[in-house]
């Protein structure tokens, strides 16, 4: 089974890059996952963004610490199991923390997400949650655990925790792709898959306002960067539960810049 995991899709340029990339690449994959918690200008996801990603060919959209930034998120989570929020939220939180779905090749795949606790909002135990995700998958079926976390060490230790048990442990949230992809006992690892957004930015936001705030310690409203996005992803080859390969992808949507700008206007008009 060939699985594509697309890193944090940031703002309208990120959504456009996903659409552009999958237009030609979707047929090469049996299942596509994308982290979409920054679609709405960095702050969560709207129904329109979710729809756009689904229409582009994404099977499951994952979230993270920005899950509830948009008012419609709770309802959207109740409407579809294809939108997955961290399992580490308190019991009773709307939506699901993992989902099992059929892939294009006919086999089933489980996708779940946990959130880290270092330098992040207090959450339930990600180790226990990761165990629950792995246990939810059928015997010898693929299971992907996304670790949405700030600290590299916590991501690495969660990878170790799941070694030989998960098909892949994919880090997200820090938005800068790491070059440490590896296979250990049939588990594919990467500390951070990277961002799908405008690379010349402060992890998705325009430099100007962030620079001002950092230099002067005075508030200025952040604005999402505009321009051409770079898509960051990993492509996985899985056989049953075991991963056979992990390949890092970085793709810049240069030749489709006009498309990206147009979509940017359409999506930003809605909510920023
Ligand atoms: Fe995040």
mmCIF file of C-alpha atoms and ligand atoms in Angstrom:
data_model
loop_
_atom_site.group_PDB
_atom_site.id
_atom_site.type_symbol
_atom_site.label_atom_id
_atom_site.label_comp_id
_atom_site.label_asym_id
_atom_site.label_seq_id
_atom_site.Cartn_x
_atom_site.Cartn_y
_atom_site.Cartn_z
ATOM 1 C CA UNK A 1 0.000 0.000 0.000
ATOM 2 C CA UNK A 2 1.256 3.453 -0.900
ATOM 3 C CA UNK A 3 0.339 6.183 1.591
ATOM 4 C CA UNK A 4 1.017 9.913 1.318
ATOM 5 C CA UNK A 5 1.164 12.018 4.483
ATOM 6 C CA UNK A 6 1.079 15.762 3.773
ATOM 7 C CA UNK A 7 2.499 18.124 6.422
ATOM 8 C CA UNK A 8 0.593 20.984 8.056
ATOM 9 C CA UNK A 9 -1.387 22.694 5.290
ATOM 10 C CA UNK A 10 -1.108 26.425 6.014
ATOM 11 C CA UNK A 11 -3.603 28.939 4.682
ATOM 12 C CA UNK A 12 -4.961 29.225 1.184
ATOM 13 C CA UNK A 13 -1.539 28.855 -0.500
ATOM 14 C CA UNK A 14 -1.151 25.509 1.296
ATOM 15 C CA UNK A 15 -4.589 24.286 0.238
ATOM 16 C CA UNK A 16 -3.828 25.301 -3.355
ATOM 17 C CA UNK A 17 -0.526 23.419 -3.298
ATOM 18 C CA UNK A 18 -2.306 20.268 -2.122
ATOM 19 C CA UNK A 19 -4.831 20.588 -4.942
ATOM 20 C CA UNK A 20 -2.131 21.183 -7.526
ATOM 21 C CA UNK A 21 0.082 18.340 -6.345
ATOM 22 C CA UNK A 22 -2.690 15.768 -6.047
ATOM 23 C CA UNK A 23 -4.114 16.632 -9.459
ATOM 24 C CA UNK A 24 -1.284 14.590 -10.973
ATOM 25 C CA UNK A 25 -0.026 12.533 -8.000
ATOM 26 C CA UNK A 26 -3.260 11.241 -6.426
ATOM 27 C CA UNK A 27 -3.371 8.145 -8.648
ATOM 28 C CA UNK A 28 0.027 6.997 -7.279
ATOM 29 C CA UNK A 29 -1.344 6.544 -3.757
ATOM 30 C CA UNK A 30 -3.871 4.236 -2.110
ATOM 31 C CA UNK A 31 -4.501 6.583 0.784
ATOM 32 C CA UNK A 32 -3.761 10.256 1.460
ATOM 33 C CA UNK A 33 -3.617 11.966 4.863
ATOM 34 C CA UNK A 34 -3.087 15.701 5.426
ATOM 35 C CA UNK A 35 -2.755 17.761 8.576
ATOM 36 C CA UNK A 36 -5.227 20.605 8.070
ATOM 37 C CA UNK A 37 -5.251 22.464 11.389
ATOM 38 C CA UNK A 38 -3.710 25.623 9.886
ATOM 39 C CA UNK A 39 -5.884 25.877 6.770
ATOM 40 C CA UNK A 40 -7.857 28.888 7.989
ATOM 41 C CA UNK A 41 -4.976 31.379 7.905
ATOM 42 C CA UNK A 42 -3.144 29.425 10.604
ATOM 43 C CA UNK A 43 -6.141 29.031 12.900
ATOM 44 C CA UNK A 44 -8.015 25.788 12.508
ATOM 45 C CA UNK A 45 -10.158 24.624 9.648
ATOM 46 C CA UNK A 46 -13.522 25.605 8.186
ATOM 47 C CA UNK A 47 -16.011 23.394 6.387
ATOM 48 C CA UNK A 48 -14.906 24.968 3.070
ATOM 49 C CA UNK A 49 -11.256 24.069 3.644
ATOM 50 C CA UNK A 50 -12.147 20.538 4.711
ATOM 51 C CA UNK A 51 -14.262 20.159 1.575
ATOM 52 C CA UNK A 52 -11.445 21.535 -0.588
ATOM 53 C CA UNK A 53 -8.967 19.014 0.805
ATOM 54 C CA UNK A 54 -11.423 16.136 0.433
ATOM 55 C CA UNK A 55 -12.228 17.161 -3.145
ATOM 56 C CA UNK A 56 -8.498 17.274 -3.893
ATOM 57 C CA UNK A 57 -8.269 13.597 -2.920
ATOM 58 C CA UNK A 58 -7.328 13.678 0.779
ATOM 59 C CA UNK A 59 -8.913 10.734 2.639
ATOM 60 C CA UNK A 60 -8.313 11.875 6.222
ATOM 61 C CA UNK A 61 -7.617 15.377 7.539
ATOM 62 C CA UNK A 62 -5.942 15.601 10.940
ATOM 63 C CA UNK A 63 -5.898 18.544 13.341
ATOM 64 C CA UNK A 64 -3.929 19.437 16.503
ATOM 65 C CA UNK A 65 -3.729 22.289 18.997
ATOM 66 C CA UNK A 66 -5.772 24.538 16.645
ATOM 67 C CA UNK A 67 -8.664 22.036 16.419
ATOM 68 C CA UNK A 68 -11.308 24.337 17.893
ATOM 69 C CA UNK A 69 -10.114 27.726 16.600
ATOM 70 C CA UNK A 70 -13.021 28.004 14.142
ATOM 71 C CA UNK A 71 -16.572 28.118 15.573
ATOM 72 C CA UNK A 72 -17.870 25.415 13.224
ATOM 73 C CA UNK A 73 -15.141 22.905 14.157
ATOM 74 C CA UNK A 74 -17.071 21.057 16.869
ATOM 75 C CA UNK A 75 -20.031 20.477 14.564
ATOM 76 C CA UNK A 76 -17.812 19.495 11.653
ATOM 77 C CA UNK A 77 -16.051 16.950 13.875
ATOM 78 C CA UNK A 78 -19.409 15.412 14.743
ATOM 79 C CA UNK A 79 -20.377 15.198 11.069
ATOM 80 C CA UNK A 80 -17.434 13.203 9.753
ATOM 81 C CA UNK A 81 -14.905 10.694 11.074
ATOM 82 C CA UNK A 82 -12.561 11.772 8.264
ATOM 83 C CA UNK A 83 -11.588 14.771 10.376
ATOM 84 C CA UNK A 84 -9.408 13.459 13.212
ATOM 85 C CA UNK A 85 -8.443 15.505 16.286
ATOM 86 C CA UNK A 86 -5.908 14.447 18.942
ATOM 87 C CA UNK A 87 -7.080 11.474 20.979
ATOM 88 C CA UNK A 88 -5.447 13.145 23.980
ATOM 89 C CA UNK A 89 -8.295 15.669 24.390
ATOM 90 C CA UNK A 90 -10.471 14.982 27.464
ATOM 91 C CA UNK A 91 -13.137 12.302 27.282
ATOM 92 C CA UNK A 92 -16.341 13.681 25.748
ATOM 93 C CA UNK A 93 -14.572 16.022 23.285
ATOM 94 C CA UNK A 94 -16.440 16.107 19.947
ATOM 95 C CA UNK A 95 -15.086 13.994 17.124
ATOM 96 C CA UNK A 96 -12.701 11.056 16.958
ATOM 97 C CA UNK A 97 -8.998 10.614 17.762
ATOM 98 C CA UNK A 98 -8.541 7.817 15.256
ATOM 99 C CA UNK A 99 -10.410 6.234 12.365
ATOM 100 C CA UNK A 100 -10.224 3.008 10.359
ATOM 101 C CA UNK A 101 -11.129 3.319 6.679
ATOM 102 C CA UNK A 102 -10.776 1.357 3.457
ATOM 103 C CA UNK A 103 -7.913 2.362 1.179
ATOM 104 C CA UNK A 104 -8.027 2.375 -2.604
ATOM 105 C CA UNK A 105 -6.322 -1.045 -2.779
ATOM 106 C CA UNK A 106 -9.149 -2.566 -0.724
ATOM 107 C CA UNK A 107 -7.245 -2.975 2.561
ATOM 108 C CA UNK A 108 -8.057 -1.112 5.752
ATOM 109 C CA UNK A 109 -5.886 1.511 7.395
ATOM 110 C CA UNK A 110 -6.111 3.161 10.815
ATOM 111 C CA UNK A 111 -5.028 6.775 11.288
ATOM 112 C CA UNK A 112 -4.826 8.413 14.714
ATOM 113 C CA UNK A 113 -3.334 11.481 16.317
ATOM 114 C CA UNK A 114 -1.872 12.286 19.721
ATOM 115 C CA UNK A 115 -0.657 15.630 21.023
ATOM 116 C CA UNK A 116 2.536 16.093 23.006
ATOM 117 C CA UNK A 117 2.692 17.630 26.469
ATOM 118 C CA UNK A 118 6.072 19.381 26.458
ATOM 119 C CA UNK A 119 5.754 23.154 25.832
ATOM 120 C CA UNK A 120 2.101 22.628 24.889
ATOM 121 C CA UNK A 121 -1.299 22.835 26.528
ATOM 122 C CA UNK A 122 -1.811 20.136 29.173
ATOM 123 C CA UNK A 123 -3.402 17.038 27.658
ATOM 124 C CA UNK A 124 -3.994 13.382 28.434
ATOM 125 C CA UNK A 125 -1.097 10.921 28.246
ATOM 126 C CA UNK A 126 0.044 10.619 24.587
ATOM 127 C CA UNK A 127 1.738 7.265 25.257
ATOM 128 C CA UNK A 128 -1.482 5.688 26.481
ATOM 129 C CA UNK A 129 -3.404 7.271 23.598
ATOM 130 C CA UNK A 130 -0.857 5.974 21.073
ATOM 131 C CA UNK A 131 -1.291 2.478 22.526
ATOM 132 C CA UNK A 132 -5.066 2.766 22.093
ATOM 133 C CA UNK A 133 -4.658 3.765 18.434
ATOM 134 C CA UNK A 134 -2.363 0.815 17.701
ATOM 135 C CA UNK A 135 -4.721 -1.564 19.504
ATOM 136 C CA UNK A 136 -7.692 -0.297 17.475
ATOM 137 C CA UNK A 137 -6.143 -1.526 14.217
ATOM 138 C CA UNK A 138 -6.861 -5.043 13.003
ATOM 139 C CA UNK A 139 -4.084 -7.655 13.188
ATOM 140 C CA UNK A 140 -1.419 -6.998 10.556
ATOM 141 C CA UNK A 141 -3.324 -3.934 9.295
ATOM 142 C CA UNK A 142 -1.474 -0.650 8.762
ATOM 143 C CA UNK A 143 -1.712 1.974 11.488
ATOM 144 C CA UNK A 144 -0.334 5.516 11.266
ATOM 145 C CA UNK A 145 0.180 7.517 14.461
ATOM 146 C CA UNK A 146 0.658 11.253 14.046
ATOM 147 C CA UNK A 147 2.496 12.946 16.888
ATOM 148 C CA UNK A 148 1.552 16.624 17.009
ATOM 149 C CA UNK A 149 4.147 18.014 19.352
ATOM 150 C CA UNK A 150 6.617 20.820 19.951
ATOM 151 C CA UNK A 151 9.556 18.955 21.479
ATOM 152 C CA UNK A 152 11.791 16.852 19.265
ATOM 153 C CA UNK A 153 12.678 14.664 22.245
ATOM 154 C CA UNK A 154 9.044 13.846 22.990
ATOM 155 C CA UNK A 155 8.427 12.935 19.340
ATOM 156 C CA UNK A 156 11.486 10.701 19.276
ATOM 157 C CA UNK A 157 10.505 8.936 22.491
ATOM 158 C CA UNK A 158 6.962 8.360 21.197
ATOM 159 C CA UNK A 159 8.557 6.899 18.062
ATOM 160 C CA UNK A 160 10.586 4.548 20.235
ATOM 161 C CA UNK A 161 7.452 3.681 22.216
ATOM 162 C CA UNK A 162 5.698 2.578 19.004
ATOM 163 C CA UNK A 163 8.685 0.934 17.297
ATOM 164 C CA UNK A 164 7.687 -2.423 15.808
ATOM 165 C CA UNK A 165 4.006 -1.771 16.621
ATOM 166 C CA UNK A 166 2.916 1.122 14.380
ATOM 167 C CA UNK A 167 3.461 1.269 10.621
ATOM 168 C CA UNK A 168 4.550 4.893 10.879
ATOM 169 C CA UNK A 169 5.053 7.575 13.516
ATOM 170 C CA UNK A 170 4.831 10.940 11.819
ATOM 171 C CA UNK A 171 5.700 14.190 13.606
ATOM 172 C CA UNK A 172 3.851 17.420 12.824
ATOM 173 C CA UNK A 173 3.329 20.919 14.309
ATOM 174 C CA UNK A 174 6.816 22.456 14.137
ATOM 175 C CA UNK A 175 6.455 23.114 10.372
ATOM 176 C CA UNK A 176 10.107 22.570 9.434
ATOM 177 C CA UNK A 177 10.842 19.279 7.711
ATOM 178 C CA UNK A 178 13.492 17.184 9.450
ATOM 179 C CA UNK A 179 15.893 14.926 7.570
ATOM 180 C CA UNK A 180 15.787 12.015 10.009
ATOM 181 C CA UNK A 181 13.330 9.716 8.229
ATOM 182 C CA UNK A 182 14.168 6.085 9.038
ATOM 183 C CA UNK A 183 12.809 2.584 9.404
ATOM 184 C CA UNK A 184 13.115 0.726 12.701
ATOM 185 C CA UNK A 185 11.609 -2.760 13.077
ATOM 186 C CA UNK A 186 9.095 -2.054 10.346
ATOM 187 C CA UNK A 187 8.087 1.344 11.737
ATOM 188 C CA UNK A 188 8.691 4.425 9.585
ATOM 189 C CA UNK A 189 9.692 7.543 11.517
ATOM 190 C CA UNK A 190 10.145 11.212 10.884
ATOM 191 C CA UNK A 191 10.364 13.877 13.588
ATOM 192 C CA UNK A 192 8.572 16.487 11.485
ATOM 193 C CA UNK A 193 7.099 16.063 8.040
ATOM 194 C CA UNK A 194 7.205 19.841 7.476
ATOM 195 C CA UNK A 195 4.682 22.466 6.411
ATOM 196 C CA UNK A 196 2.707 22.852 3.216
ATOM 197 C CA UNK A 197 2.703 26.608 2.991
ATOM 198 C CA UNK A 198 4.759 29.644 2.091
ATOM 199 C CA UNK A 199 8.290 28.764 3.077
ATOM 200 C CA UNK A 200 9.614 32.354 3.275
ATOM 201 C CA UNK A 201 7.567 33.081 6.385
ATOM 202 C CA UNK A 202 7.555 32.586 10.149
ATOM 203 C CA UNK A 203 6.246 29.013 9.907
ATOM 204 C CA UNK A 204 3.273 30.284 7.870
ATOM 205 C CA UNK A 205 2.790 33.848 9.140
ATOM 206 C CA UNK A 206 4.142 36.949 7.389
ATOM 207 C CA UNK A 207 7.535 37.946 8.769
ATOM 208 C CA UNK A 208 6.725 41.636 9.250
ATOM 209 C CA UNK A 209 4.329 41.377 12.204
ATOM 210 C CA UNK A 210 6.168 38.509 13.906
ATOM 211 C CA UNK A 211 9.466 40.371 13.566
ATOM 212 C CA UNK A 212 7.867 43.488 15.076
ATOM 213 C CA UNK A 213 6.473 41.558 18.020
ATOM 214 C CA UNK A 214 9.735 39.752 18.683
ATOM 215 C CA UNK A 215 11.844 42.923 18.440
ATOM 216 C CA UNK A 216 9.578 45.322 20.361
ATOM 217 C CA UNK A 217 7.506 43.024 22.603
ATOM 218 C CA UNK A 218 4.466 44.982 21.426
ATOM 219 C CA UNK A 219 1.457 43.257 19.914
ATOM 220 C CA UNK A 220 0.647 43.401 16.246
ATOM 221 C CA UNK A 221 -1.905 41.113 14.633
ATOM 222 C CA UNK A 222 -0.235 38.312 12.691
ATOM 223 C CA UNK A 223 -1.178 37.797 9.054
ATOM 224 C CA UNK A 224 -0.756 34.625 7.033
ATOM 225 C CA UNK A 225 1.961 34.778 4.399
ATOM 226 C CA UNK A 226 0.866 34.922 0.774
ATOM 227 C CA UNK A 227 2.674 33.544 -2.232
ATOM 228 C CA UNK A 228 3.600 30.185 -3.618
ATOM 229 C CA UNK A 229 3.577 27.294 -1.204
ATOM 230 C CA UNK A 230 5.989 24.404 -0.856
ATOM 231 C CA UNK A 231 4.337 21.060 -0.190
ATOM 232 C CA UNK A 232 6.114 18.873 2.381
ATOM 233 C CA UNK A 233 5.119 15.240 2.729
ATOM 234 C CA UNK A 234 6.309 11.687 3.196
ATOM 235 C CA UNK A 235 5.451 8.785 0.920
ATOM 236 C CA UNK A 236 5.206 5.424 2.670
ATOM 237 C CA UNK A 237 5.194 1.904 1.289
ATOM 238 C CA UNK A 238 3.441 -0.477 3.674
ATOM 239 C CA UNK A 239 2.994 -4.257 3.667
ATOM 240 C CA UNK A 240 0.459 -5.237 6.276
ATOM 241 C CA UNK A 241 1.529 -3.501 9.494
ATOM 242 C CA UNK A 242 5.164 -3.126 8.413
ATOM 243 C CA UNK A 243 6.604 -0.146 6.586
ATOM 244 C CA UNK A 244 8.990 -0.992 3.757
ATOM 245 C CA UNK A 245 10.021 2.536 2.840
ATOM 246 C CA UNK A 246 9.673 6.192 3.792
ATOM 247 C CA UNK A 247 10.560 8.949 1.366
ATOM 248 C CA UNK A 248 10.575 12.679 2.077
ATOM 249 C CA UNK A 249 8.971 14.985 -0.478
ATOM 250 C CA UNK A 250 9.332 18.740 -0.958
ATOM 251 C CA UNK A 251 7.521 20.169 -3.931
ATOM 252 C CA UNK A 252 7.198 23.840 -4.826
ATOM 253 C CA UNK A 253 4.114 24.830 -6.756
ATOM 254 C CA UNK A 254 6.057 27.342 -8.865
ATOM 255 C CA UNK A 255 4.321 26.882 -12.149
ATOM 256 C CA UNK A 256 0.894 27.118 -10.559
ATOM 257 C CA UNK A 257 1.335 30.422 -8.754
ATOM 258 C CA UNK A 258 -1.628 32.095 -10.459
ATOM 259 C CA UNK A 259 -3.884 29.293 -9.340
ATOM 260 C CA UNK A 260 -2.644 29.677 -5.760
ATOM 261 C CA UNK A 261 -3.269 33.410 -5.687
ATOM 262 C CA UNK A 262 -6.802 32.976 -7.026
ATOM 263 C CA UNK A 263 -7.652 30.335 -4.430
ATOM 264 C CA UNK A 264 -6.074 32.503 -1.784
ATOM 265 C CA UNK A 265 -8.625 35.255 -2.465
ATOM 266 C CA UNK A 266 -11.525 32.805 -2.508
ATOM 267 C CA UNK A 267 -10.653 31.179 0.811
ATOM 268 C CA UNK A 268 -9.458 34.248 2.679
ATOM 269 C CA UNK A 269 -12.679 36.055 1.896
ATOM 270 C CA UNK A 270 -14.442 33.582 4.101
ATOM 271 C CA UNK A 271 -12.637 33.740 7.401
ATOM 272 C CA UNK A 272 -9.135 34.699 8.438
HETATM 273 FE FE1 LIG B 1 -0.012 22.672 15.598
#
